[in-house]
PDB file of C-alpha atoms in Angstrom:
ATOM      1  CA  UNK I   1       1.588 -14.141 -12.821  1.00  0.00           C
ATOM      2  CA  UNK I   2       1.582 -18.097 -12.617  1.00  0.00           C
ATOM      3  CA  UNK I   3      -0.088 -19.841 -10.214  1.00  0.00           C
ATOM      4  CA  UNK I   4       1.862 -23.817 -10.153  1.00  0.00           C
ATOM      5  CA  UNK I   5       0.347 -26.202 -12.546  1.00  0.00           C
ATOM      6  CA  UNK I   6      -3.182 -28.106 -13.061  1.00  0.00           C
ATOM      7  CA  UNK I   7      -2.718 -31.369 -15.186  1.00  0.00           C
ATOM      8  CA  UNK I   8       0.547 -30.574 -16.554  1.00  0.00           C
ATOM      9  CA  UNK I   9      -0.324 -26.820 -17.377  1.00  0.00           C
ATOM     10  CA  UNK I  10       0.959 -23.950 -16.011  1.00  0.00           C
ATOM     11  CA  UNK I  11      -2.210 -21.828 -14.744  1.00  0.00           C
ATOM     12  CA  UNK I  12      -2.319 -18.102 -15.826  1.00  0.00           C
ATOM     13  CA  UNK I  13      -3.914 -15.848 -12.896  1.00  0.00           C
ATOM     14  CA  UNK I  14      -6.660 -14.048 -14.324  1.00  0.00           C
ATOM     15  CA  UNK I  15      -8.300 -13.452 -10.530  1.00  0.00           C
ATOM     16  CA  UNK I  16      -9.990 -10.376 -10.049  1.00  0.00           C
ATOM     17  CA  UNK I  17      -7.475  -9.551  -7.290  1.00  0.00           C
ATOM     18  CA  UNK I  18      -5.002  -9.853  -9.485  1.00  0.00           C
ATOM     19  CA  UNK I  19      -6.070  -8.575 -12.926  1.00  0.00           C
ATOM     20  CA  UNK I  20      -8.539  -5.868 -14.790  1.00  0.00           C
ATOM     21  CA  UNK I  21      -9.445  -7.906 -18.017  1.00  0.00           C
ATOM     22  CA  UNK I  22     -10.900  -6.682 -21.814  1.00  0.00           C
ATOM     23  CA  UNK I  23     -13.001  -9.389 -22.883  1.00  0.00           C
ATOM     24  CA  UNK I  24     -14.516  -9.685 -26.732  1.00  0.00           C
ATOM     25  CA  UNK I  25     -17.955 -11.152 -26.831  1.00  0.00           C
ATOM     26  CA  UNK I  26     -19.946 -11.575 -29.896  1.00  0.00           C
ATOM     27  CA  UNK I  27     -20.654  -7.781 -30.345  1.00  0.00           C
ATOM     28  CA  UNK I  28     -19.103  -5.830 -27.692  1.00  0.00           C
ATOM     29  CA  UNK I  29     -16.045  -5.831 -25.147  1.00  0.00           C
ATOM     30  CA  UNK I  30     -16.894  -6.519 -21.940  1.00  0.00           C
ATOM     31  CA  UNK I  31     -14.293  -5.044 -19.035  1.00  0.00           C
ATOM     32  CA  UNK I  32     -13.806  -7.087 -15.702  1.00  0.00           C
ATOM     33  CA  UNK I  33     -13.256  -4.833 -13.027  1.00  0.00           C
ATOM     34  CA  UNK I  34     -14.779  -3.527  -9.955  1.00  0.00           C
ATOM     35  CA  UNK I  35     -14.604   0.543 -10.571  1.00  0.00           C
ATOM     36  CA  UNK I  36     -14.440   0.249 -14.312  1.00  0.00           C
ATOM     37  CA  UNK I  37     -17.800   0.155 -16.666  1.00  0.00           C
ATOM     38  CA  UNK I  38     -15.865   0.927 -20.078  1.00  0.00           C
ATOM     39  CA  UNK I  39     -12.791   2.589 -21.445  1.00  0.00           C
ATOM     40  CA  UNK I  40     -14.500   5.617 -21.561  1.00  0.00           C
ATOM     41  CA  UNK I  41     -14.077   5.445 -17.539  1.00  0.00           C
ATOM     42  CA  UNK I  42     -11.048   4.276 -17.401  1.00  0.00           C
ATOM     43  CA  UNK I  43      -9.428   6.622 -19.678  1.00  0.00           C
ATOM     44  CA  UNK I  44     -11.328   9.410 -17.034  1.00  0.00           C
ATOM     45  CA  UNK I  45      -9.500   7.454 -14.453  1.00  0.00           C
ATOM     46  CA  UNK I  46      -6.083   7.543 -16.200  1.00  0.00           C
ATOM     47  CA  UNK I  47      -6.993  11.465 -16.565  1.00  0.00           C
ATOM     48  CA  UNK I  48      -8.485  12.204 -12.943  1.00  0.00           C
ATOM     49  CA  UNK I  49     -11.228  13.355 -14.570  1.00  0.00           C
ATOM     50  CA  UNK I  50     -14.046  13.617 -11.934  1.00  0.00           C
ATOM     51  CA  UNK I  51     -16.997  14.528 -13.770  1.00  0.00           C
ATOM     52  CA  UNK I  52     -16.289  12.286 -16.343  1.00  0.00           C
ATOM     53  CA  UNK I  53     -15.930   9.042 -14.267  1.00  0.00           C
ATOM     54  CA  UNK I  54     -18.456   9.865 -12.243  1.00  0.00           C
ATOM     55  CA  UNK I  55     -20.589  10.874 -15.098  1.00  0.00           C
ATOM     56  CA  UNK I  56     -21.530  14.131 -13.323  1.00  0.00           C
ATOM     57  CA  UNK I  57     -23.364  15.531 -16.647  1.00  0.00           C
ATOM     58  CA  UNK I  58     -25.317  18.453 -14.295  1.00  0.00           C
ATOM     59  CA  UNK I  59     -21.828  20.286 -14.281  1.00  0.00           C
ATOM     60  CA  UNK I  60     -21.819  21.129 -17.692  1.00  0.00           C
ATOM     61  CA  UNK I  61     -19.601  24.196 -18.223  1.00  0.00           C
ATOM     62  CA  UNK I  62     -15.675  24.303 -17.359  1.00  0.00           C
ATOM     63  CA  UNK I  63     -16.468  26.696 -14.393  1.00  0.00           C
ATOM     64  CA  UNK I  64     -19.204  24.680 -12.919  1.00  0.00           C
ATOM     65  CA  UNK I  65     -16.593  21.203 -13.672  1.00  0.00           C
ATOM     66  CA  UNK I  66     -14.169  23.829 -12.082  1.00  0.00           C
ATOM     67  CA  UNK I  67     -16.297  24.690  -8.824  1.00  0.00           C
ATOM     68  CA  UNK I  68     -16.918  21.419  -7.652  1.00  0.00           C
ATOM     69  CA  UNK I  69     -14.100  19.762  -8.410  1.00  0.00           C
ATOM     70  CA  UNK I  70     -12.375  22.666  -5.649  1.00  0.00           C
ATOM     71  CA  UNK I  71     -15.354  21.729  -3.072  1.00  0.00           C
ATOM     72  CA  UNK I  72     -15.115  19.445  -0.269  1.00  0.00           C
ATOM     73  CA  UNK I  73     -16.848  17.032  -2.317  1.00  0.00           C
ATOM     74  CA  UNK I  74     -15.106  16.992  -5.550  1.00  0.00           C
ATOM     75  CA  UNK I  75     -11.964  16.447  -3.652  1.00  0.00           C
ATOM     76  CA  UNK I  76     -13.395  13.731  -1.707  1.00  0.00           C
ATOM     77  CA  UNK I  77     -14.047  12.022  -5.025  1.00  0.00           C
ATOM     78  CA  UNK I  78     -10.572  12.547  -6.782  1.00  0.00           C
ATOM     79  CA  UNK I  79      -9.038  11.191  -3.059  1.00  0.00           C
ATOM     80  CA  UNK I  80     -11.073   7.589  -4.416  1.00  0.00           C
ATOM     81  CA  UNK I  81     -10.132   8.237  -7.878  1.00  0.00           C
ATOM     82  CA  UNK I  82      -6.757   8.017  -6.287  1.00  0.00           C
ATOM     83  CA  UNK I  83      -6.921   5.020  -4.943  1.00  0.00           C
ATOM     84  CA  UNK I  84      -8.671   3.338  -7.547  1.00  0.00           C
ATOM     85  CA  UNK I  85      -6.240   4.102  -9.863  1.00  0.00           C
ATOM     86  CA  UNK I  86      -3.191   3.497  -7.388  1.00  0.00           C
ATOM     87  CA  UNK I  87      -4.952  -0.206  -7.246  1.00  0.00           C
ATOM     88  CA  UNK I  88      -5.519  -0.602 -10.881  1.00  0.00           C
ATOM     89  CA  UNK I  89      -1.877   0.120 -11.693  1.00  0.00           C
ATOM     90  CA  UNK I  90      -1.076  -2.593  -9.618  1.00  0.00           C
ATOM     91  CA  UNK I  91      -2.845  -5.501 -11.435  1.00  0.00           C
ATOM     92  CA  UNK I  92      -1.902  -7.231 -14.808  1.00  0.00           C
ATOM     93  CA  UNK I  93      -4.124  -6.285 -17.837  1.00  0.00           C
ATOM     94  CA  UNK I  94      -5.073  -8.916 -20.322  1.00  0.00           C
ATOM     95  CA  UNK I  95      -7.220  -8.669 -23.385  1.00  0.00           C
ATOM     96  CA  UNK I  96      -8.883 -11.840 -23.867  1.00  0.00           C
ATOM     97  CA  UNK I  97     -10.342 -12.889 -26.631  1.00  0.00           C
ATOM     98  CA  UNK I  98     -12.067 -16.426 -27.088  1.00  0.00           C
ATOM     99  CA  UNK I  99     -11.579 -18.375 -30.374  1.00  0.00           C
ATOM    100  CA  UNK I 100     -15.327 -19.072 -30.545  1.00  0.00           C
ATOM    101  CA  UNK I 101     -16.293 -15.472 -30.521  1.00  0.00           C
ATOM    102  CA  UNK I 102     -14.481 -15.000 -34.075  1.00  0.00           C
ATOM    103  CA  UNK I 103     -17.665 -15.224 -35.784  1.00  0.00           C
ATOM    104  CA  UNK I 104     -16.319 -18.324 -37.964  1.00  0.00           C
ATOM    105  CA  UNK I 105     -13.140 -16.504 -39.096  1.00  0.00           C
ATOM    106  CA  UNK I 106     -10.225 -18.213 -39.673  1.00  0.00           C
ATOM    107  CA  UNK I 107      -8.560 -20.094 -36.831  1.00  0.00           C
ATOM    108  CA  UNK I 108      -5.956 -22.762 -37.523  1.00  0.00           C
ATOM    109  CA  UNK I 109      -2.532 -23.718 -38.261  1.00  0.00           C
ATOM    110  CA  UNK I 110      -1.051 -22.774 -41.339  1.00  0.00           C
ATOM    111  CA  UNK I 111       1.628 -25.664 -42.940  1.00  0.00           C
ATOM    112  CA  UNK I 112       2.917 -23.345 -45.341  1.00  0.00           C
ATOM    113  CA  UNK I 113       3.862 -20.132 -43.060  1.00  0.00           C
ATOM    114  CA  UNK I 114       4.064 -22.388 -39.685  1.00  0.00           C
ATOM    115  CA  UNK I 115       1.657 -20.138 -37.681  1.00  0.00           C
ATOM    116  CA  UNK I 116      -1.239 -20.500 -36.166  1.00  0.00           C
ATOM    117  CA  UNK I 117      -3.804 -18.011 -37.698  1.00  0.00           C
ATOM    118  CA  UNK I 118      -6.658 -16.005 -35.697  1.00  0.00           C
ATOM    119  CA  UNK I 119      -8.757 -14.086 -37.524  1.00  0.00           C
ATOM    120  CA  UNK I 120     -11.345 -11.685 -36.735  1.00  0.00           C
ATOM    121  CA  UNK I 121     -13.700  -8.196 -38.061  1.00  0.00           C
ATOM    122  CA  UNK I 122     -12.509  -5.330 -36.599  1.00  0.00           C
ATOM    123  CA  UNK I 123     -15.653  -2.740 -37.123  1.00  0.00           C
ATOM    124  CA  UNK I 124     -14.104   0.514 -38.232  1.00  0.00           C
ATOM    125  CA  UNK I 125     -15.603   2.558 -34.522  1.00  0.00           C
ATOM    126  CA  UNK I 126     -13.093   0.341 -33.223  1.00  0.00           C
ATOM    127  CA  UNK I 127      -9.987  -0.154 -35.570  1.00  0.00           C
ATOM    128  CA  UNK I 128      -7.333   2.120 -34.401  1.00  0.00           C
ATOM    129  CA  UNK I 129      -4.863   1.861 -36.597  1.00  0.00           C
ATOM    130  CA  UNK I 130      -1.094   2.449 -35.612  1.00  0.00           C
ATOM    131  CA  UNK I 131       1.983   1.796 -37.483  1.00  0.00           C
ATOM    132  CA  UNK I 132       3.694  -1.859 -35.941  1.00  0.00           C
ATOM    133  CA  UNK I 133       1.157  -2.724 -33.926  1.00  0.00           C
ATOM    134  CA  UNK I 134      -1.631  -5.392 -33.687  1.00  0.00           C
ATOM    135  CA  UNK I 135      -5.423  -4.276 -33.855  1.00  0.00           C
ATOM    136  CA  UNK I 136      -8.075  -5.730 -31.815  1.00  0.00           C
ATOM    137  CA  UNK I 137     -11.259  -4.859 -31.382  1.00  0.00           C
ATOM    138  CA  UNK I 138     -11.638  -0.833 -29.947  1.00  0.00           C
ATOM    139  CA  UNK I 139      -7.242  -1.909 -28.864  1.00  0.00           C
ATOM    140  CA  UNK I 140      -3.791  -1.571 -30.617  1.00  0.00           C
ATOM    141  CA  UNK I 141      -1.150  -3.308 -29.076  1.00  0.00           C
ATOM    142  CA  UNK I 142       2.260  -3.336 -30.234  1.00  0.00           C
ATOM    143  CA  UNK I 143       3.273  -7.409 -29.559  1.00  0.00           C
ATOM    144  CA  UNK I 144       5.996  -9.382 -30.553  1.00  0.00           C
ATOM    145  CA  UNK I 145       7.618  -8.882 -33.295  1.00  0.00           C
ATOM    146  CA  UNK I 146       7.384 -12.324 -34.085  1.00  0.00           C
ATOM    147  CA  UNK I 147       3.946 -12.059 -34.715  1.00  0.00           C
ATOM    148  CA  UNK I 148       2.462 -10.669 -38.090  1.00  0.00           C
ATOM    149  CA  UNK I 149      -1.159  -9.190 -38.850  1.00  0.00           C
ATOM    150  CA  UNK I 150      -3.127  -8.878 -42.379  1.00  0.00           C
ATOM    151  CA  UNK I 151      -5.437  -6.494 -42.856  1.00  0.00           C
ATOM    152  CA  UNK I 152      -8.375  -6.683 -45.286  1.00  0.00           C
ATOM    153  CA  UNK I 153     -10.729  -3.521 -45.616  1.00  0.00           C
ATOM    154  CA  UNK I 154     -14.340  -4.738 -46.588  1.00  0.00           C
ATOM    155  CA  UNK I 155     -16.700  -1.495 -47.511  1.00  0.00           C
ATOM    156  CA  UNK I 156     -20.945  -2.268 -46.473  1.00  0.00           C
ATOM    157  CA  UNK I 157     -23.297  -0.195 -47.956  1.00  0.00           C
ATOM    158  CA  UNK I 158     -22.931   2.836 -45.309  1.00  0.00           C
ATOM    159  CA  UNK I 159     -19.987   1.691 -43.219  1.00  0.00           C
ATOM    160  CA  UNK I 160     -16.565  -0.310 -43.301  1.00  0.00           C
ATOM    161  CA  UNK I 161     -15.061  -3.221 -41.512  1.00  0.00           C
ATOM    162  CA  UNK I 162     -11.510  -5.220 -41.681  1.00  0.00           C
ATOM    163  CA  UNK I 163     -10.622  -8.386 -41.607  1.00  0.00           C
ATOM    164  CA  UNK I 164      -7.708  -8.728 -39.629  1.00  0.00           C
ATOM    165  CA  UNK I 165      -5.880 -11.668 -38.996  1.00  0.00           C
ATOM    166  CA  UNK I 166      -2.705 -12.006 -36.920  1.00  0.00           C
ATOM    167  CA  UNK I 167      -0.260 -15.139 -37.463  1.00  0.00           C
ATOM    168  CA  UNK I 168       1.318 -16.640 -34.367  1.00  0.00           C
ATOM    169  CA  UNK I 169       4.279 -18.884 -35.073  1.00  0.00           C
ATOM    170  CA  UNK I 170       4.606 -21.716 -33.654  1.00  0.00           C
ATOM    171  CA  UNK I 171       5.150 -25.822 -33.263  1.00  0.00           C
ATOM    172  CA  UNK I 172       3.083 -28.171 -35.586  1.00  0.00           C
ATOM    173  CA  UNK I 173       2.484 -29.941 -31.967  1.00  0.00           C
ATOM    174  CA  UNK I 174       1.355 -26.911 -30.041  1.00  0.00           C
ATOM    175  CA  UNK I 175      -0.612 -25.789 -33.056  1.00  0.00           C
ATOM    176  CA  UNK I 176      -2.249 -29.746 -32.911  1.00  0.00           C
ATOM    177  CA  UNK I 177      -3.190 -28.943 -29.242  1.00  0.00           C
ATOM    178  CA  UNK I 178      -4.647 -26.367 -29.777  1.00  0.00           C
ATOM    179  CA  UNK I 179      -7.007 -27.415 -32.983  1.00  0.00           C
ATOM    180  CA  UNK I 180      -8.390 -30.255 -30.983  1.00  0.00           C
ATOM    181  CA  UNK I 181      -9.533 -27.781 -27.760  1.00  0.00           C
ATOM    182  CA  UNK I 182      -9.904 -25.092 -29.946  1.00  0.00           C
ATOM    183  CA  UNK I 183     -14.300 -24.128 -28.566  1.00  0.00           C
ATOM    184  CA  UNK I 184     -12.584 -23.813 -25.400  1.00  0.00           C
ATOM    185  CA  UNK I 185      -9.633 -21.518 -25.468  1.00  0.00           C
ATOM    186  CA  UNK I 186      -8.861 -17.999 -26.045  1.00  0.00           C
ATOM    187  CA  UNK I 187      -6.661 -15.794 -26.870  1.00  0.00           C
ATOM    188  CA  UNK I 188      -5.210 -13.622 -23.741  1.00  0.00           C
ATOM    189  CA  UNK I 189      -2.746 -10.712 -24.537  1.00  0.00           C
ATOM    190  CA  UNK I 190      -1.011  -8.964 -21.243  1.00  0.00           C
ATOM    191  CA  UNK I 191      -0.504  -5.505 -22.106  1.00  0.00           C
ATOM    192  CA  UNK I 192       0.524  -2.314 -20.407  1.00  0.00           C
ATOM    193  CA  UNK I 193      -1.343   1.097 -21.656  1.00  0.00           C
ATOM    194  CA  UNK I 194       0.485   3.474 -23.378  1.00  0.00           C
ATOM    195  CA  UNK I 195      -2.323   6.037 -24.175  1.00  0.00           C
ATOM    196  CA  UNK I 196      -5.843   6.778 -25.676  1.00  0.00           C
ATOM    197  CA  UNK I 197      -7.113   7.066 -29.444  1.00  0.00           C
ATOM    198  CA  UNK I 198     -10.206   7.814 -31.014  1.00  0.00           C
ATOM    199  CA  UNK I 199     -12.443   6.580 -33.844  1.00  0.00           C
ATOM    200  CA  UNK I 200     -15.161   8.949 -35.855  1.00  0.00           C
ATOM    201  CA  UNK I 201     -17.638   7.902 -37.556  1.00  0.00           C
ATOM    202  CA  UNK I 202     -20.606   9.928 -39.896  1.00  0.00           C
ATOM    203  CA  UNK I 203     -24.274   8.267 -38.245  1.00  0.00           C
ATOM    204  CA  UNK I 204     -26.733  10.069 -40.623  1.00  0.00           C
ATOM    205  CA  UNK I 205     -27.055  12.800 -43.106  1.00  0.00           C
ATOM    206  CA  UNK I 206     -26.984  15.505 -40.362  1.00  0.00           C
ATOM    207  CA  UNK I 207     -23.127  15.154 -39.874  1.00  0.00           C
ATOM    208  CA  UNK I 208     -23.804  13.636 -36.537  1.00  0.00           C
ATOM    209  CA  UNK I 209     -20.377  11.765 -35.446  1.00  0.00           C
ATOM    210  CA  UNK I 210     -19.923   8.808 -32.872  1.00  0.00           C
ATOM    211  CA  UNK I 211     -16.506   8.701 -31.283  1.00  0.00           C
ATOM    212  CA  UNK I 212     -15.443   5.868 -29.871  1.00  0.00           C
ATOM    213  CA  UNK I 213     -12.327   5.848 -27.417  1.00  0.00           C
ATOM    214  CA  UNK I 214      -9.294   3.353 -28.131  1.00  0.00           C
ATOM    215  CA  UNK I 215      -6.651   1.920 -26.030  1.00  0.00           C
ATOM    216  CA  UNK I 216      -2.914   1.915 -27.475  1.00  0.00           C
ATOM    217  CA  UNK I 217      -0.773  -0.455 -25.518  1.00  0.00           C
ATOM    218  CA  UNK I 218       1.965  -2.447 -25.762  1.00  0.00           C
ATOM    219  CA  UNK I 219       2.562  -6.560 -24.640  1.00  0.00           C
ATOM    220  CA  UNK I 220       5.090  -7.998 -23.088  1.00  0.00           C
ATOM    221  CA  UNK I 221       3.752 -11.889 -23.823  1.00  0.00           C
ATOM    222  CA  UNK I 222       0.531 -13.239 -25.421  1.00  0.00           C
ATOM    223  CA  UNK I 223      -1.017 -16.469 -24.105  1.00  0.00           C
ATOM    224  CA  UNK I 224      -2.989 -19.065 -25.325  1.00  0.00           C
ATOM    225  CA  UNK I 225      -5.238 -20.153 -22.440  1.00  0.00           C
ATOM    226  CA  UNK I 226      -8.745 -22.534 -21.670  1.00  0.00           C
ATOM    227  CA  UNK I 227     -11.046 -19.621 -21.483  1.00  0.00           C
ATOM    228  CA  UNK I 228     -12.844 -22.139 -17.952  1.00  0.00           C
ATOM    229  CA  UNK I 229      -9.313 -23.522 -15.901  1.00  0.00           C
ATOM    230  CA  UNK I 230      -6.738 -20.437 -17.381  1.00  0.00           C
ATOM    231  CA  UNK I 231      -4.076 -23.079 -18.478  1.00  0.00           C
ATOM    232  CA  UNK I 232      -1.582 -21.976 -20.772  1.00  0.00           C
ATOM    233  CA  UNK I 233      -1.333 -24.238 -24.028  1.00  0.00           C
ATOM    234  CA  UNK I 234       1.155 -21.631 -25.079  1.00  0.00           C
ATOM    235  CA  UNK I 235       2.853 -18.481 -24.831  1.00  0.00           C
ATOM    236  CA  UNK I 236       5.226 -16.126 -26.237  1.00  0.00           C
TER     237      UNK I 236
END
């Protein structure tokens, strides 16, 4: 949704009445939304799954989940689950990542291919990785065709990341516009979800695994906004 135009820009509405936003920060992914902590939640949510998004560990069987989730109470809760996710599905989604939280990756125009290339590590708890679509941190997204992705698999000592860099094409003069503000914008992909993945990962000698929970999704337009006023230096 646009919101008219602030010095010559269209305005993207990223207001928390009218959007649930992913974030990236410098080592995690922060959501912004009343209701929703994680994805962990909000895949719960998409499942009206009570225990889980209330994190009700003391039922801890399937006929104890069971019980409550027939009482008075557990069907109080699912009513508000409801309704949170009746008011969720109403709001655009945007995954927003800032150019300056790249960790000194790649970001800049490219004469030879005429894109504008972002790149970023993807650790592998959250690379999820899906034929024709983009990967973001703990998020695939299928985008634009338009716009390509490399993928570089680095292997640590004990675990393995990816350099992943999607190329955006566009104008010489958009691309200009955007190198000379580039500490102050971001990347913001709308997206729609489509479903859940998961990541596993070995965490000692004892076969202990971490899972991590992915969003697949797919976008119908990616923006390119100033991460403080929301105007759009470009879209597509």
């Amino acid at each position: 949704m646009l919101l008219g135009k602030a010095q010559e820009r269209a305005v993207l509405d990223l207001s928390n009445n009218s959007s649930c936003r992913f974030e990236v920060t410098y080592n995690d992914l922060k959501t912004i939304y009343i209701g929703i902590r994680s994805i962990d939640q909000l895949r719960d949510l998409y499942n009206m799954d009570v225990c889980g998004y209330y994190n009700l560990t003391q039922y801890d069987t399937e006929l104890k989940r069971k019980t409550f989730i027939n009482s008075e109470d557990g069907k109080a809760l699912l009513e508000t689950m409801k309704n949170v996710k009746a008011n969720l599905g109403a709001k655009s989604h945007y995954y927003i990542f800032p150019f300056s939280a790249n960790m000194g990756w790649e970001k800049a125009y490219n004469l030879k291919t005429k894109t504008f290339d972002f790149g970023y590590i993807v650790d592998e708890t959250g690379f999820l990785p899906v034929s024709g679509y983009l990967n973001f941190p703990k998020f695939a997204i299928k985008c634009s065709p338009k716009i390509r992705q490399t993928v570089q698999k680095r292997q640590n000592t004990d675990r393995t990341a990816y350099l992943t860099t999607i190329k955006i094409p566009m104008s010489e003069s958009d691309a200009l516009a955007i190198e000379e503000h580039i500490d102050n914008l971001a990347l913001a992909v709308q997206f729609t979800i489509q479903g859940w993945g998961e990541t596993k990962r070995k965490i000692n000698l004892f076969d202990v695994v971490l899972a991590t929970t992915c969003i697949r999704a797919v976008s119908p337009k990616i923006y390119i906004i100033d991460k403080n006023t929301n105007e759009i230096y470009f879209e597509l």
